[in-house]
Amino acid sequence: MKRASLAVAAWSAVCASSVAFAQTSVVQGPVTASSVTLFGVADAVVGYGSGSYTHRTQLYSSGNSASRIGFRGLEDLGGGLAAGFWLEAGVAYDTGTGVAGNTNNQASGATSADAMSWNRRSTVSLIDQWGELRLGRDFTAHYRNRTDVDPFDNNGVGTIQPQVGSIAGPTSTRASNMVGYLLPPGLGGFFGELQYFMGENPNHTPASDDGNGYSGRIGWRSGPFGIAVAAGHTDYQRTLNNGDITSANVGASYDFKIFKVSAGYYHDKVDSLPEVTATGYALGVIVPVGFDQLKFAWSRYGTDAIGNPAARKLSLGYVYNFSRRSVAYATYSHVSNSGGSAVGLNGALTAPDRSANGYDLGLRYSF
Amino acid sequence: MKRASLAVAAWSAVCASSVAFAQTSVVQGPVTASSVTLFGVADAVVGYGSGSYTHRTQLYSSGNSASRIGFRGLEDLGGGLAAGFWLEAGVAYDTGTGVAGNTNNQASGATSADAMSWNRRSTVSLIDQWGELRLGRDFTAHYRNRTDVDPFDNNGVGTIQPQVGSIAGPTSTRASNMVGYLLPPGLGGFFGELQYFMGENPNHTPASDDGNGYSGRIGWRSGPFGIAVAAGHTDYQRTLNNGDITSANVGASYDFKIFKVSAGYYHDKVDSLPEVTATGYALGVIVPVGFDQLKFAWSRYGTDAIGNPAARKLSLGYVYNFSRRSVAYATYSHVSNSGGSAVGLNGALTAPDRSANGYDLGLRYSF
Amino acid sequence: MKRASLAVAAWSAVCASSVAFAQTSVVQGPVTASSVTLFGVADAVVGYGSGSYTHRTQLYSSGNSASRIGFRGLEDLGGGLAAGFWLEAGVAYDTGTGVAGNTNNQASGATSADAMSWNRRSTVSLIDQWGELRLGRDFTAHYRNRTDVDPFDNNGVGTIQPQVGSIAGPTSTRASNMVGYLLPPGLGGFFGELQYFMGENPNHTPASDDGNGYSGRIGWRSGPFGIAVAAGHTDYQRTLNNGDITSANVGASYDFKIFKVSAGYYHDKVDSLPEVTATGYALGVIVPVGFDQLKFAWSRYGTDAIGNPAARKLSLGYVYNFSRRSVAYATYSHVSNSGGSAVGLNGALTAPDRSANGYDLGLRYSF
């Protein structure tokens, strides 16, 4: 009975683990045992970008939180056991389409964004006091430190550069065909997960291991402090442009109450001919202003390719909370390019080594 | 408090504005504050068409009301404010697929119908006593007079010809990337909306404005009478077959209780080389027969292209209401072509200037 | 009143007719009058296959029951009448995508699996004491004897060979554009259905009848015993590889309480040049082990093509029931090929006339 409750608590806690040390505004309905919960985010934003070549105004989706609709359920089986499922589909509110996914962790497995798929998550779970076994498609463990330290939660024009510019390939954010294990709660603040995912190619071919990989993350939370380290590796056949991809990163945050600070360091390597290595940094601050939030982020991401191209980004945002569900938000971002980098904002094109500015003004409704 | 209730009433009223002066049979569940409502229509129909070339029997979807499934939610924020979302996906009940949408208001943005997308509507709204701000994909304002005066609600073989034959291009019915504003209720019967939508092309190209446009509609309701005028304009690069598209129309209805009359006038212009102009008329009558409905529509749509091709259509329908949710219906339509027009019915092909007949027999369930 | 209840009971019974004489583990929520029910299955499985050429490990979906999500509703209209709808979408839990469907019962109508469609079922129904009229996409009647006698319910590595190897073409399992009629319950144990479906091609062409077909099934249940015969026919233009497809089969089961036996015989014919005929057998046993199940199946499917290729399959499975919703399962299968057949298991390739082994270990959650 008590262990059963623990297992259910584990589910809630594990579900929330990716938002554990960076605040997000996403309000999701409660997880009720043995029932199905409908949840989602509706986020649409008017974005303007100006670069040295072009400027652009667009309506787009997910400026504050990733627009989505999902169903999830959990059954408390008693004796410390629980089982559940999770389906979560991205939604492009500007056009009514879905968001592209990937079926085999390789470029060849990219799916069309025309319609709705459970591209964000599709998992079946078995949970007991030893942790959670999770089968399906989900975030990779080495992704989580990118969203956890980002005050903008990797959404909208403010997204930190280590996410925007990531060279870490098809499994940079999510992987399909995954067997995952997550530590249970109640380990003195420790949390972690381990994943193995498959490209599912025929064997006896040069690319038979492409899309196979593993990822892991371990962290510790205590009161206002949290820290996590993660690493992931995915196999790809070595070519001029591709090869095994390895990522390692660390993220941490401290909540001083009057503001919350987060920081991250990122290292991504593509074992192509020649090898390319990228290094990134992110620093975030969230200042509660009454019921609202002021957000600040500085980040940098650059590679050792010829010229050492790099982009530095400054983002400033304000989130006005009508309620926990309903918010309006405004974001300003400035990106500076060097070494041949030509990162633009909100669809505007900018020349190498020139800067770009971007503005978001949006509405978000969570259900 | 009172203003909050007004805002919520505004949502319901605004949602219903497109069915305000022509009767439709669609029963949708109530909108409840701060919750999510599942709604939909399941409509399948056996249709037979006979033209001078071929005849055809088919099972198809949406003979009486557009088959769909959707989720919507609204939160009353107090002080006259409310926020909400709306997701609505077309369903082809004959095959289980979805219905095609469009991501950029241009031919290039057409999406596959293979699967389910929120092609009918995907919006986020902020509502106060000054009206509703609506972001996303939705009907264009200049579409509404085509469905409002049609006793067949633009569904099935009976659909009026100004809808079937419309030359008004990708934004004829809906637009993506839209910022819309809708007047609040309580303006002495006045209602209206204004929309701006974007094609989101790179600038500095000849087609950079393609898919950009605006649309507006203003109307007045008083007791049994309603009238609305609308106009819309979408930019496209001028070619032999395409160019800016402008639509203007007016619709009105009067409910005499023993029957309801509606009428519409439509003018669509494509600024191609040479320019093509289309003119349309529609007249509708709905006669309540106990709990049931007898429907009659006459319509015409023709262009000034060589030969002045035009089609005239007569439709007669009966809707048998088992309940508000469940109906059976039968429709007969006859179309007469002239000037080289070759409009067929229910997939049957007919020769230029020949006529065609169509029959529908269907079931509809609303939830 | 009483007849209304009968009609509603009919719906439940008819819905369940495909699982009437072979046990399945799918637990679906109750059908409530005048409401919408959300239901689904989340099933993910680690599968390993070894053939003479390759071996393969994969995470895949639906090893015990077909992963899906659906909505259905029914309104009791009184006086023996009811109306309802059913939408059911396949889900690939390993990747978050959907499952491919078919819009016209021909190879040309295959749809993409990238996203979610209602590929499993999309129907509108009218039900009275004389039976059910069902319009849309659904299982073909001649499919049901393949799943009813299979202890593995046609899912996972254990699936009987008459299903895996079926030469019965696009309508082997489901058909679109279908008008179906199902007998009501209360006929002394008799049940049955009759279907007509359409390919919806233009007429006056050599392939105008392609995809048109009909299917029927009649059966009888009494206490522990059930039997059903079915036949279906679909038209296709005769070519070297294709032609009219005819299927006939019979299935039966007897529940001895300490175990349940089922058996099926299958005959499929493709009227190509030259004609190809296939014959299949299946034998199934389910042994309840406390709350769990031990499953055994033997099956064979072979054709009269050159060499008389045939595959024989032995499957052994165990289902551990945490609860009615949540199960874990393990399955072992062995396939033996002869006459040039080269059937592999779980994606592994095997040489003609060589055998293959497959293993499944999975989790299923029903909601």
PDB file of N, CA, C and O in Angstrom, chain B residues 147-181:
ATOM      1  N   THR B 147     -21.081  29.658 -46.171  1.00  0.00           N
ATOM      2  CA  THR B 147     -21.710  28.576 -45.414  1.00  0.00           C
ATOM      3  C   THR B 147     -22.992  29.049 -44.724  1.00  0.00           C
ATOM      4  O   THR B 147     -23.945  28.290 -44.579  1.00  0.00           O
ATOM      5  N   ASP B 148     -23.003  30.314 -44.335  1.00  0.00           N
ATOM      6  CA  ASP B 148     -24.154  30.796 -43.568  1.00  0.00           C
ATOM      7  C   ASP B 148     -25.454  30.801 -44.363  1.00  0.00           C
ATOM      8  O   ASP B 148     -26.535  30.653 -43.779  1.00  0.00           O
ATOM      9  N   VAL B 149     -25.383  30.996 -45.669  1.00  0.00           N
ATOM     10  CA  VAL B 149     -26.632  31.053 -46.430  1.00  0.00           C
ATOM     11  C   VAL B 149     -26.970  29.704 -47.051  1.00  0.00           C
ATOM     12  O   VAL B 149     -28.017  29.564 -47.679  1.00  0.00           O
ATOM     13  N   ASP B 150     -26.094  28.723 -46.869  1.00  0.00           N
ATOM     14  CA  ASP B 150     -26.297  27.423 -47.517  1.00  0.00           C
ATOM     15  C   ASP B 150     -27.081  26.493 -46.599  1.00  0.00           C
ATOM     16  O   ASP B 150     -26.575  26.095 -45.541  1.00  0.00           O
ATOM     17  N   PRO B 151     -28.302  26.114 -46.965  1.00  0.00           N
ATOM     18  CA  PRO B 151     -29.061  25.178 -46.120  1.00  0.00           C
ATOM     19  C   PRO B 151     -28.302  23.867 -45.926  1.00  0.00           C
ATOM     20  O   PRO B 151     -28.533  23.161 -44.946  1.00  0.00           O
ATOM     21  N   PHE B 152     -27.395  23.545 -46.867  1.00  0.00           N
ATOM     22  CA  PHE B 152     -26.632  22.299 -46.759  1.00  0.00           C
ATOM     23  C   PHE B 152     -25.289  22.532 -46.080  1.00  0.00           C
ATOM     24  O   PHE B 152     -24.449  21.642 -46.024  1.00  0.00           O
ATOM     25  N   ASP B 153     -25.076  23.749 -45.602  1.00  0.00           N
ATOM     26  CA  ASP B 153     -23.907  24.042 -44.779  1.00  0.00           C
ATOM     27  C   ASP B 153     -22.596  23.713 -45.516  1.00  0.00           C
ATOM     28  O   ASP B 153     -21.597  23.341 -44.891  1.00  0.00           O
ATOM     29  N   ASN B 154     -22.620  23.806 -46.840  1.00  0.00           N
ATOM     30  CA  ASN B 154     -21.448  23.496 -47.682  1.00  0.00           C
ATOM     31  C   ASN B 154     -20.991  22.040 -47.565  1.00  0.00           C
ATOM     32  O   ASN B 154     -19.806  21.747 -47.767  1.00  0.00           O
ATOM     33  N   ASN B 155     -21.913  21.142 -47.249  1.00  0.00           N
ATOM     34  CA  ASN B 155     -21.559  19.730 -47.148  1.00  0.00           C
ATOM     35  C   ASN B 155     -22.419  18.879 -48.071  1.00  0.00           C
ATOM     36  O   ASN B 155     -23.613  19.124 -48.223  1.00  0.00           O
ATOM     37  N   GLY B 156     -21.804  17.889 -48.661  1.00  0.00           N
ATOM     38  CA  GLY B 156     -22.533  16.927 -49.471  1.00  0.00           C
ATOM     39  C   GLY B 156     -22.853  17.435 -50.850  1.00  0.00           C
ATOM     40  O   GLY B 156     -22.410  18.502 -51.277  1.00  0.00           O
ATOM     41  N   VAL B 157     -23.659  16.631 -51.552  1.00  0.00           N
ATOM     42  CA  VAL B 157     -23.955  16.893 -52.953  1.00  0.00           C
ATOM     43  C   VAL B 157     -24.769  18.179 -53.115  1.00  0.00           C
ATOM     44  O   VAL B 157     -24.783  18.781 -54.194  1.00  0.00           O
ATOM     45  N   GLY B 158     -25.421  18.615 -52.043  1.00  0.00           N
ATOM     46  CA  GLY B 158     -26.270  19.808 -52.141  1.00  0.00           C
ATOM     47  C   GLY B 158     -25.538  21.135 -52.049  1.00  0.00           C
ATOM     48  O   GLY B 158     -26.130  22.190 -52.327  1.00  0.00           O
ATOM     49  N   THR B 159     -24.277  21.121 -51.659  1.00  0.00           N
ATOM     50  CA  THR B 159     -23.472  22.346 -51.467  1.00  0.00           C
ATOM     51  C   THR B 159     -23.692  23.379 -52.582  1.00  0.00           C
ATOM     52  O   THR B 159     -23.642  23.048 -53.754  1.00  0.00           O
ATOM     53  N   ILE B 160     -23.886  24.620 -52.196  1.00  0.00           N
ATOM     54  CA  ILE B 160     -24.140  25.663 -53.198  1.00  0.00           C
ATOM     55  C   ILE B 160     -22.930  25.855 -54.118  1.00  0.00           C
ATOM     56  O   ILE B 160     -21.781  25.687 -53.712  1.00  0.00           O
ATOM     57  N   GLN B 161     -23.195  26.236 -55.358  1.00  0.00           N
ATOM     58  CA  GLN B 161     -22.178  26.309 -56.395  1.00  0.00           C
ATOM     59  C   GLN B 161     -21.102  27.379 -56.108  1.00  0.00           C
ATOM     60  O   GLN B 161     -19.934  27.162 -56.455  1.00  0.00           O
ATOM     61  N   PRO B 162     -21.416  28.523 -55.475  1.00  0.00           N
ATOM     62  CA  PRO B 162     -20.351  29.490 -55.168  1.00  0.00           C
ATOM     63  C   PRO B 162     -19.258  28.913 -54.266  1.00  0.00           C
ATOM     64  O   PRO B 162     -18.131  29.405 -54.252  1.00  0.00           O
ATOM     65  N   GLN B 163     -19.562  27.853 -53.513  1.00  0.00           N
ATOM     66  CA  GLN B 163     -18.551  27.157 -52.724  1.00  0.00           C
ATOM     67  C   GLN B 163     -17.852  26.103 -53.579  1.00  0.00           C
ATOM     68  O   GLN B 163     -16.621  26.013 -53.611  1.00  0.00           O
ATOM     69  N   VAL B 164     -18.621  25.283 -54.272  1.00  0.00           N
ATOM     70  CA  VAL B 164     -18.055  24.186 -55.067  1.00  0.00           C
ATOM     71  C   VAL B 164     -17.099  24.721 -56.126  1.00  0.00           C
ATOM     72  O   VAL B 164     -16.009  24.184 -56.337  1.00  0.00           O
ATOM     73  N   GLY B 165     -17.506  25.804 -56.803  1.00  0.00           N
ATOM     74  CA  GLY B 165     -16.743  26.265 -57.952  1.00  0.00           C
ATOM     75  C   GLY B 165     -15.771  27.389 -57.659  1.00  0.00           C
ATOM     76  O   GLY B 165     -15.089  27.876 -58.564  1.00  0.00           O
ATOM     77  N   SER B 166     -15.669  27.792 -56.390  1.00  0.00           N
ATOM     78  CA  SER B 166     -14.897  28.992 -56.033  1.00  0.00           C
ATOM     79  C   SER B 166     -13.521  29.057 -56.694  1.00  0.00           C
ATOM     80  O   SER B 166     -12.750  28.098 -56.658  1.00  0.00           O
ATOM     81  N   ILE B 167     -13.219  30.211 -57.294  1.00  0.00           N
ATOM     82  CA  ILE B 167     -11.899  30.424 -57.894  1.00  0.00           C
ATOM     83  C   ILE B 167     -10.993  31.174 -56.929  1.00  0.00           C
ATOM     84  O   ILE B 167      -9.916  31.633 -57.304  1.00  0.00           O
ATOM     85  N   ALA B 168     -11.415  31.269 -55.647  1.00  0.00           N
ATOM     86  CA  ALA B 168     -10.735  32.183 -54.725  1.00  0.00           C
ATOM     87  C   ALA B 168      -9.488  31.599 -54.066  1.00  0.00           C
ATOM     88  O   ALA B 168      -8.949  32.184 -53.124  1.00  0.00           O
ATOM     89  N   GLY B 169      -9.003  30.454 -54.538  1.00  0.00           N
ATOM     90  CA  GLY B 169      -7.674  29.976 -54.167  1.00  0.00           C
ATOM     91  C   GLY B 169      -7.502  29.434 -52.770  1.00  0.00           C
ATOM     92  O   GLY B 169      -8.478  29.111 -52.072  1.00  0.00           O
ATOM     93  N   PRO B 170      -6.232  29.308 -52.321  1.00  0.00           N
ATOM     94  CA  PRO B 170      -5.921  28.618 -51.058  1.00  0.00           C
ATOM     95  C   PRO B 170      -6.561  29.233 -49.817  1.00  0.00           C
ATOM     96  O   PRO B 170      -6.732  28.542 -48.818  1.00  0.00           O
ATOM     97  N   THR B 171      -6.898  30.537 -49.849  1.00  0.00           N
ATOM     98  CA  THR B 171      -7.500  31.145 -48.659  1.00  0.00           C
ATOM     99  C   THR B 171      -9.005  31.310 -48.811  1.00  0.00           C
ATOM    100  O   THR B 171      -9.632  32.030 -48.040  1.00  0.00           O
ATOM    101  N   SER B 172      -9.560  30.624 -49.790  1.00  0.00           N
ATOM    102  CA  SER B 172     -10.999  30.715 -50.037  1.00  0.00           C
ATOM    103  C   SER B 172     -11.806  30.309 -48.800  1.00  0.00           C
ATOM    104  O   SER B 172     -12.823  30.915 -48.484  1.00  0.00           O
ATOM    105  N   THR B 173     -11.335  29.299 -48.107  1.00  0.00           N
ATOM    106  CA  THR B 173     -12.067  28.793 -46.940  1.00  0.00           C
ATOM    107  C   THR B 173     -11.339  29.049 -45.620  1.00  0.00           C
ATOM    108  O   THR B 173     -11.941  29.469 -44.643  1.00  0.00           O
ATOM    109  N   ARG B 174     -10.042  28.775 -45.582  1.00  0.00           N
ATOM    110  CA  ARG B 174      -9.278  28.955 -44.345  1.00  0.00           C
ATOM    111  C   ARG B 174      -7.924  29.577 -44.657  1.00  0.00           C
ATOM    112  O   ARG B 174      -7.470  29.547 -45.803  1.00  0.00           O
ATOM    113  N   ALA B 175      -7.272  30.092 -43.601  1.00  0.00           N
ATOM    114  CA  ALA B 175      -5.905  30.572 -43.753  1.00  0.00           C
ATOM    115  C   ALA B 175      -5.099  30.186 -42.525  1.00  0.00           C
ATOM    116  O   ALA B 175      -5.614  30.105 -41.410  1.00  0.00           O
ATOM    117  N   SER B 176      -3.815  29.914 -42.753  1.00  0.00           N
ATOM    118  CA  SER B 176      -2.870  29.648 -41.661  1.00  0.00           C
ATOM    119  C   SER B 176      -2.142  30.942 -41.307  1.00  0.00           C
ATOM    120  O   SER B 176      -2.255  31.947 -42.002  1.00  0.00           O
ATOM    121  N   ASN B 177      -1.397  30.913 -40.207  1.00  0.00           N
ATOM    122  CA  ASN B 177      -0.544  32.049 -39.808  1.00  0.00           C
ATOM    123  C   ASN B 177      -1.364  33.330 -39.680  1.00  0.00           C
ATOM    124  O   ASN B 177      -0.990  34.378 -40.192  1.00  0.00           O
ATOM    125  N   MET B 178      -2.471  33.218 -38.984  1.00  0.00           N
ATOM    126  CA  MET B 178      -3.439  34.302 -38.933  1.00  0.00           C
ATOM    127  C   MET B 178      -3.486  34.984 -37.566  1.00  0.00           C
ATOM    128  O   MET B 178      -3.453  34.322 -36.538  1.00  0.00           O
ATOM    129  N   VAL B 179      -3.585  36.300 -37.595  1.00  0.00           N
ATOM    130  CA  VAL B 179      -3.890  37.088 -36.410  1.00  0.00           C
ATOM    131  C   VAL B 179      -5.279  37.660 -36.636  1.00  0.00           C
ATOM    132  O   VAL B 179      -5.494  38.399 -37.604  1.00  0.00           O
ATOM    133  N   GLY B 180      -6.214  37.270 -35.790  1.00  0.00           N
ATOM    134  CA  GLY B 180      -7.589  37.712 -36.001  1.00  0.00           C
ATOM    135  C   GLY B 180      -8.136  38.452 -34.789  1.00  0.00           C
ATOM    136  O   GLY B 180      -7.693  38.243 -33.660  1.00  0.00           O
ATOM    137  N   TYR B 181      -9.080  39.327 -35.059  1.00  0.00           N
ATOM    138  CA  TYR B 181      -9.764  40.054 -33.992  1.00  0.00           C
ATOM    139  C   TYR B 181     -11.257  39.927 -34.232  1.00  0.00           C
ATOM    140  O   TYR B 181     -11.738  40.135 -35.359  1.00  0.00           O
TER     141      TYR B 181
END
